Short mmCIF file of C-alpha atoms in Angstrom, two decimals:
data_model
loop_
_atom_site.label_atom_id
_atom_site.label_comp_id
_atom_site.label_asym_id
_atom_site.label_seq_id
_atom_site.Cartn_x
_atom_site.Cartn_y
_atom_site.Cartn_z
CA UNK W 1 7.11 3.35 28.79
CA UNK W 2 3.74 2.62 30.37
CA UNK W 3 1.66 -0.36 29.29
CA UNK W 4 -0.93 1.93 27.67
CA UNK W 5 1.75 3.87 25.83
CA UNK W 6 3.29 0.60 24.69
CA UNK W 7 -0.04 -0.55 23.28
CA UNK W 8 -0.40 2.69 21.33
CA UNK W 9 3.17 2.37 20.09
CA UNK W 10 2.58 -1.20 18.94
CA UNK W 11 -0.56 -0.24 17.05
CA UNK W 12 1.43 2.31 15.09
CA UNK W 13 3.95 -0.24 13.83
CA UNK W 14 3.53 -1.61 10.31
CA UNK W 15 3.75 -5.37 9.83
CA UNK W 16 6.21 -6.53 7.18
CA UNK W 17 6.85 -9.90 5.55
CA UNK W 18 9.63 -11.09 3.24
CA UNK W 19 8.90 -13.82 0.72
CA UNK W 20 12.11 -15.62 -0.23
CA UNK W 21 14.23 -14.22 2.58
CA UNK W 22 17.16 -16.65 2.50
CA UNK W 23 19.33 -14.89 -0.10
CA UNK W 24 21.64 -11.90 0.19
CA UNK W 25 18.84 -9.43 -0.46
CA UNK W 26 16.72 -11.12 2.19
CA UNK W 27 19.58 -10.85 4.67
CA UNK W 28 20.04 -7.18 3.91
CA UNK W 29 16.31 -6.52 4.24
CA UNK W 30 16.39 -8.14 7.66
CA UNK W 31 19.51 -6.26 8.76
CA UNK W 32 17.90 -2.90 8.05
CA UNK W 33 14.25 -3.65 8.83
CA UNK W 34 15.12 -4.97 12.29
CA UNK W 35 16.59 -1.53 13.03
CA UNK W 36 13.66 0.35 11.48
CA UNK W 37 11.66 2.34 14.01
CA UNK W 38 8.26 2.06 12.29
CA UNK W 39 7.98 -1.57 11.16
CA UNK W 40 7.98 -5.03 12.63
CA UNK W 41 9.01 -8.12 10.65
CA UNK W 42 6.46 -10.82 11.39
CA UNK W 43 7.11 -13.35 8.61
CA UNK W 44 10.08 -14.58 6.57
CA UNK W 45 9.43 -17.38 4.12
CA UNK W 46 11.50 -20.10 2.49
CA UNK W 47 10.53 -23.51 1.19
CA UNK W 48 14.07 -24.86 1.53
CA UNK W 49 14.67 -23.66 5.08
CA UNK W 50 11.23 -24.17 6.57
CA UNK W 51 11.55 -24.26 10.37
CA UNK W 52 15.12 -22.91 10.40
CA UNK W 53 15.98 -19.95 12.67
CA UNK W 54 17.04 -16.85 10.72
CA UNK W 55 20.56 -16.73 12.18
CA UNK W 56 21.37 -20.20 10.85
CA UNK W 57 21.20 -18.75 7.32
CA UNK W 58 22.07 -15.12 8.10
CA UNK W 59 24.69 -15.38 10.87
CA UNK W 60 24.72 -11.62 11.40
CA UNK W 61 21.01 -11.71 12.35
CA UNK W 62 20.92 -13.17 15.87
CA UNK W 63 18.29 -13.08 18.62
CA UNK W 64 15.60 -11.81 16.28
CA UNK W 65 13.26 -14.66 17.14
CA UNK W 66 12.48 -15.06 13.44
CA UNK W 67 12.14 -18.50 11.88
CA UNK W 68 11.75 -19.32 8.20
CA UNK W 69 8.32 -20.69 7.34
CA UNK W 70 6.98 -22.22 4.15
CA UNK W 71 3.83 -20.11 3.99
CA UNK W 72 1.45 -19.53 1.10
CA UNK W 73 0.59 -15.95 0.01
CA UNK W 74 -2.88 -16.09 1.60
CA UNK W 75 -1.32 -17.07 4.94
CA UNK W 76 0.67 -13.84 5.23
CA UNK W 77 -0.74 -10.95 7.23
CA UNK W 78 1.28 -7.81 6.55
CA UNK W 79 0.87 -4.18 5.57
CA UNK W 80 3.67 -4.52 3.05
CA UNK W 81 5.42 -7.56 1.59
CA UNK W 82 8.81 -7.80 -0.11
CA UNK W 83 9.10 -10.54 -2.73
CA UNK W 84 12.77 -11.48 -3.04
CA UNK W 85 12.02 -14.32 -5.41
CA UNK W 86 13.58 -15.39 -8.73
CA UNK W 87 12.56 -13.84 -12.04
CA UNK W 88 9.40 -15.56 -13.22
CA UNK W 89 8.40 -16.68 -9.74
CA UNK W 90 7.20 -13.29 -8.54
CA UNK W 91 4.50 -12.91 -11.19
CA UNK W 92 2.96 -16.18 -9.96
CA UNK W 93 2.48 -14.96 -6.39
CA UNK W 94 2.24 -11.14 -6.52
CA UNK W 95 -1.38 -11.08 -7.83
CA UNK W 96 -2.48 -13.31 -4.92
CA UNK W 97 -0.65 -11.08 -2.44
CA UNK W 98 -2.31 -7.96 -3.80
CA UNK W 99 -5.69 -9.66 -3.47
CA UNK W 100 -5.17 -9.69 0.30
CA UNK W 101 -5.00 -5.88 0.32
CA UNK W 102 -1.31 -5.65 1.10
CA UNK W 103 1.23 -3.49 -0.74
CA UNK W 104 4.06 -5.30 -2.53
CA UNK W 105 7.63 -4.43 -3.45
CA UNK W 106 9.03 -6.96 -5.91
CA UNK W 107 12.81 -7.28 -6.14
CA UNK W 108 12.79 -9.44 -9.28
CA UNK W 109 12.57 -8.15 -12.84
CA UNK W 110 8.95 -9.20 -13.29
CA UNK W 111 7.33 -5.80 -12.70
CA UNK W 112 10.00 -3.37 -13.87
CA UNK W 113 8.87 -3.13 -17.49
CA UNK W 114 6.12 -1.05 -18.99
CA UNK W 115 6.14 -3.33 -22.06
CA UNK W 116 6.03 -7.01 -21.11
CA UNK W 117 7.23 -7.96 -24.60
CA UNK W 118 10.56 -6.36 -23.74
CA UNK W 119 10.68 -8.43 -20.56
CA UNK W 120 9.94 -11.61 -22.50
CA UNK W 121 12.66 -10.85 -25.05
CA UNK W 122 15.40 -10.26 -22.49
CA UNK W 123 14.41 -12.74 -19.77
CA UNK W 124 13.26 -15.55 -22.04
CA UNK W 125 10.09 -16.05 -19.98
CA UNK W 126 6.42 -15.65 -20.75
CA UNK W 127 4.93 -12.79 -18.73
CA UNK W 128 1.65 -14.11 -17.40
CA UNK W 129 0.52 -11.23 -15.18
CA UNK W 130 -1.48 -8.26 -16.47
CA UNK W 131 -0.79 -6.18 -13.35
CA UNK W 132 1.45 -3.16 -13.80
CA UNK W 133 3.91 -1.95 -11.21
CA UNK W 134 5.54 1.43 -10.71
CA UNK W 135 9.26 1.54 -11.43
CA UNK W 136 10.82 2.04 -8.01
CA UNK W 137 13.45 4.71 -8.59
CA UNK W 138 12.38 7.31 -6.01
CA UNK W 139 14.32 10.27 -7.37
CA UNK W 140 12.38 9.99 -10.64
CA UNK W 141 9.04 8.38 -9.70
CA UNK W 142 8.43 9.47 -6.11
CA UNK W 143 4.90 10.77 -6.75
CA UNK W 144 3.85 7.56 -8.50
CA UNK W 145 5.41 5.39 -5.77
CA UNK W 146 3.40 7.24 -3.08
CA UNK W 147 0.16 6.02 -4.65
CA UNK W 148 1.32 2.55 -5.70
CA UNK W 149 0.24 -0.84 -4.39
CA UNK W 150 2.96 -2.58 -6.41
CA UNK W 151 6.51 -1.35 -7.01
CA UNK W 152 9.05 -3.08 -9.25
CA UNK W 153 12.36 -2.47 -7.47
CA UNK W 154 15.07 -1.56 -10.02
CA UNK W 155 18.02 -3.77 -10.85
CA UNK W 156 21.42 -3.02 -9.34
CA UNK W 157 23.23 -2.07 -12.57
CA UNK W 158 20.35 0.11 -13.79
CA UNK W 159 20.18 2.03 -10.51
CA UNK W 160 23.72 3.38 -10.76
CA UNK W 161 23.63 3.77 -14.53
CA UNK W 162 20.28 5.56 -14.73
CA UNK W 163 20.93 7.97 -11.88
CA UNK W 164 24.35 8.95 -13.24
CA UNK W 165 22.89 9.71 -16.68
CA UNK W 166 19.32 10.86 -16.06
CA UNK W 167 20.01 14.64 -15.94
CA UNK W 168 21.69 14.34 -19.35
CA UNK W 169 18.68 12.81 -21.08
CA UNK W 170 16.15 14.78 -19.06
CA UNK W 171 17.71 17.96 -20.46
CA UNK W 172 18.10 16.49 -23.98
CA UNK W 173 21.88 16.98 -23.98
CA UNK W 174 23.04 13.64 -25.42
CA UNK W 175 22.00 11.05 -27.98
CA UNK W 176 24.46 8.24 -27.21
CA UNK W 177 25.55 6.67 -23.90
CA UNK W 178 28.13 3.92 -23.42
CA UNK W 179 28.06 2.43 -19.93
CA UNK W 180 30.86 0.40 -18.33
CA UNK W 181 30.12 -1.11 -14.91
CA UNK W 182 32.26 -3.08 -12.44
CA UNK W 183 30.36 -5.21 -9.93
CA UNK W 184 31.19 -7.11 -6.77
CA UNK W 185 30.64 -10.86 -6.56
CA UNK W 186 27.61 -10.64 -4.26
CA UNK W 187 25.64 -9.42 -7.27
CA UNK W 188 25.68 -13.01 -8.56
CA UNK W 189 23.62 -14.16 -5.58
CA UNK W 190 24.15 -16.52 -2.68
CA UNK W 191 24.59 -19.75 -4.68
CA UNK W 192 28.23 -20.43 -5.67
CA UNK W 193 29.24 -21.22 -9.24
CA UNK W 194 32.37 -21.61 -11.35
CA UNK W 195 31.98 -17.95 -12.35
CA UNK W 196 32.20 -16.79 -8.74
CA UNK W 197 34.76 -19.37 -7.57
CA UNK W 198 37.61 -17.51 -5.85
CA UNK W 199 40.47 -18.70 -8.11
CA UNK W 200 38.46 -17.61 -11.15
CA UNK W 201 37.80 -14.06 -9.96
CA UNK W 202 40.86 -13.15 -7.86
CA UNK W 203 43.37 -10.93 -9.72
CA UNK W 204 40.94 -10.68 -12.63
CA UNK W 205 38.50 -8.26 -14.21
CA UNK W 206 36.03 -10.41 -16.10
CA UNK W 207 33.64 -8.89 -18.65
CA UNK W 208 30.52 -10.94 -19.33
CA UNK W 209 27.50 -10.74 -21.60
CA UNK W 210 29.45 -7.93 -23.18
CA UNK W 211 26.72 -6.77 -25.55
CA UNK W 212 23.66 -8.69 -24.37
CA UNK W 213 23.15 -8.17 -20.64
CA UNK W 214 19.42 -7.93 -19.98
CA UNK W 215 19.82 -4.87 -17.76
CA UNK W 216 20.56 -2.79 -20.86
CA UNK W 217 16.86 -2.97 -21.69
CA UNK W 218 15.91 -1.62 -18.27
CA UNK W 219 18.45 1.19 -18.55
CA UNK W 220 17.22 2.02 -22.05
CA UNK W 221 13.60 2.07 -20.92
CA UNK W 222 14.33 4.71 -18.29
CA UNK W 223 16.73 6.81 -20.37
CA UNK W 224 13.95 7.94 -22.71
CA UNK W 225 12.77 4.89 -24.52
CA UNK W 226 14.29 2.77 -27.22
CA UNK W 227 14.74 5.43 -29.90
CA UNK W 228 15.56 8.83 -28.42
CA UNK W 229 18.86 7.82 -26.81
CA UNK W 230 21.02 4.86 -27.83
CA UNK W 231 22.46 3.01 -24.84
CA UNK W 232 25.23 0.40 -24.79
CA UNK W 233 26.19 -1.46 -21.64
CA UNK W 234 28.94 -3.89 -20.62
CA UNK W 235 29.32 -5.30 -17.09
CA UNK W 236 32.52 -6.60 -15.51
CA UNK W 237 32.95 -8.86 -12.48
CA UNK W 238 35.71 -7.69 -10.14
CA UNK W 239 37.15 -9.38 -7.01
CA UNK W 240 35.28 -7.37 -4.38
CA UNK W 241 32.26 -8.44 -2.33
CA UNK W 242 30.01 -5.38 -2.59
CA UNK W 243 29.53 -2.44 -4.87
CA UNK W 244 29.03 -1.27 -8.42
CA UNK W 245 31.17 1.43 -9.97
CA UNK W 246 29.79 2.75 -13.23
CA UNK W 247 31.56 4.90 -15.82
CA UNK W 248 29.20 6.46 -18.37
CA UNK W 249 30.50 7.94 -21.61
CA UNK W 250 27.82 10.22 -23.07
CA UNK W 251 28.11 12.09 -26.35
CA UNK W 252 26.78 15.62 -26.64
CA UNK W 253 24.34 16.57 -29.34
CA UNK W 254 25.78 19.03 -31.84
CA UNK W 255 23.60 21.88 -30.59
CA UNK W 256 25.05 21.45 -27.08
CA UNK W 257 28.69 21.04 -28.09
CA UNK W 258 29.74 24.24 -26.33
CA UNK W 259 28.50 23.25 -22.87
CA UNK W 260 31.06 23.59 -20.07
CA UNK W 261 31.68 21.32 -17.07
CA UNK W 262 30.34 24.02 -14.75
CA UNK W 263 27.10 24.21 -16.74
CA UNK W 264 26.91 20.42 -16.74
CA UNK W 265 27.20 20.32 -12.95
CA UNK W 266 24.34 22.81 -12.63
CA UNK W 267 22.00 20.38 -14.42
CA UNK W 268 22.88 17.71 -11.83
CA UNK W 269 22.50 20.13 -8.94
CA UNK W 270 19.08 21.16 -10.21
CA UNK W 271 17.96 17.50 -10.48
CA UNK W 272 19.52 16.11 -7.31
CA UNK W 273 20.21 19.12 -5.09
CA UNK W 274 17.43 18.20 -2.64
CA UNK W 275 17.92 14.43 -2.78
CA UNK W 276 19.23 13.07 0.52
CA UNK W 277 20.63 9.84 -0.88
CA UNK W 278 22.49 11.32 -3.86
CA UNK W 279 25.80 13.00 -3.16
CA UNK W 280 27.56 14.93 -5.92
CA UNK W 281 31.34 14.85 -5.68
CA UNK W 282 33.46 17.99 -5.66
CA UNK W 283 35.57 18.86 -8.72
CA UNK W 284 38.40 16.38 -9.11
CA UNK W 285 36.90 14.00 -6.54
CA UNK W 286 36.24 10.42 -7.66
CA UNK W 287 33.47 8.21 -6.15
CA UNK W 288 34.79 5.13 -4.35
CA UNK W 289 33.05 1.85 -3.57
CA UNK W 290 34.34 1.89 0.01
CA UNK W 291 32.55 5.19 0.65
CA UNK W 292 29.07 3.78 -0.03
CA UNK W 293 29.54 0.23 1.25
CA UNK W 294 26.66 -0.79 3.50
CA UNK W 295 24.71 2.40 2.75
CA UNK W 296 21.82 3.54 0.56
CA UNK W 297 23.78 6.48 -0.84
CA UNK W 298 24.71 7.10 -4.47
CA UNK W 299 27.95 8.99 -5.07
CA UNK W 300 28.17 10.69 -8.46
CA UNK W 301 31.22 12.46 -9.87
CA UNK W 302 33.21 13.17 -12.99
CA UNK W 303 31.59 16.15 -14.72
CA UNK W 304 34.35 16.14 -17.36
CA UNK W 305 34.04 16.79 -21.09
CA UNK W 306 36.80 15.98 -23.55
CA UNK W 307 37.59 17.54 -26.93
CA UNK W 308 35.35 15.09 -28.78
CA UNK W 309 32.23 16.13 -26.83
CA UNK W 310 32.32 13.07 -24.59
CA UNK W 311 30.93 13.55 -21.08
CA UNK W 312 32.44 11.26 -18.45
CA UNK W 313 30.29 10.57 -15.37
CA UNK W 314 30.92 8.08 -12.58
CA UNK W 315 28.72 6.60 -9.90
CA UNK W 316 29.15 4.20 -6.99
CA UNK W 317 26.50 2.25 -5.10
CA UNK W 318 26.35 -0.75 -2.82
CA UNK W 319 24.65 -3.33 -5.03
CA UNK W 320 22.94 -5.08 -2.10
CA UNK W 321 21.68 -1.91 -0.45
CA UNK W 322 20.94 0.88 -2.93
CA UNK W 323 20.95 -1.68 -5.73
CA UNK W 324 18.39 -3.90 -3.98
CA UNK W 325 17.25 -4.01 -0.35
CA UNK W 326 17.96 -0.44 0.74
CA UNK W 327 16.14 0.97 -2.26
CA UNK W 328 13.25 -1.40 -1.51
CA UNK W 329 13.02 0.02 2.02
CA UNK W 330 13.22 3.55 0.63
CA UNK W 331 10.24 2.66 -1.57
CA UNK W 332 8.45 1.12 1.41
CA UNK W 333 8.88 4.33 3.40
CA UNK W 334 7.36 6.35 0.56
CA UNK W 335 4.45 3.92 0.10
CA UNK W 336 3.64 3.99 3.82
CA UNK W 337 3.91 7.76 4.09
CA UNK W 338 6.98 7.60 6.36
CA UNK W 339 10.07 9.77 6.26
CA UNK W 340 11.97 8.45 3.27
CA UNK W 341 15.25 8.12 5.17
CA UNK W 342 13.85 6.10 8.09
CA UNK W 343 16.07 3.11 8.81
CA UNK W 344 18.47 4.15 6.03
CA UNK W 345 20.28 7.27 7.19
CA UNK W 346 23.53 5.52 8.08
CA UNK W 347 26.68 6.36 6.15
CA UNK W 348 28.97 3.90 4.40
CA UNK W 349 31.73 1.78 5.93
CA UNK W 350 35.21 3.14 5.24
CA UNK W 351 37.64 1.45 5.36
#
């Protein structure tokens, strides 16, 4: 490429920064962004690892030339910034970032809720920001995301649960949904604990926060509010590194009790038929975690109805990719007017 052509090419690249890039989601953002054809990562921040090369924390990211810096929001110069910071921390820095004219994708829970009182109830934190974000589930809010300066990236459990159930509530078929999810250990974050200690998780399936996990409020918000459809949710920790497999039990309204599995599938095909990242399984085919590992795809299957009017739907996602960093990049592509699949159109790792 000639020097002049290179200069033009460089001018077309978008500058990206990651605030709080030392965790698993930061590592996944780097892994995919460094292979993205339209962006250049020019800043990764961390107070703890200030001055540390990226590969010392993320050993799979070598020769990137990136070094963690302890920078303040007003020191960042980027077209779009990912905030991979803890719940409660994001709301303290996002307003300052937006003041610089950049677009922001927040991976915490701080900007996912339309009603901050719901956030305060479930997170136990005072919400001090009056800025509203767009909920970053592209298959539902693509048009809003295109125009947004701030996107609240969905939680990992809600992503799989909402997408596997959305056609049911969108077509007013059900009034009750019971969601059972199994998650890999990476969902607990990079810091070890007694909960994630190998002897405590190996050969076990451990339910936790069985009726009070805060993600139920996020799922409920997106599945038609807090009155139209009742949602129950229980997560389980299983001894795998990546992935969330969700089984949703949804109960048909009386007026729809005669619906058939074929008719049910048609609702899903109508909703997701043109969606690149959602793959509907064939009849009798079950989604598997290994099929989506490392990818941004959502595999949805089941489409079965028993004699009691219970619909059984299943979904699988990679919790670190579609449940966090991959979905954030999908949102970035939409916000920047890029092809939505750019940097994400790789399939899963199997085996």
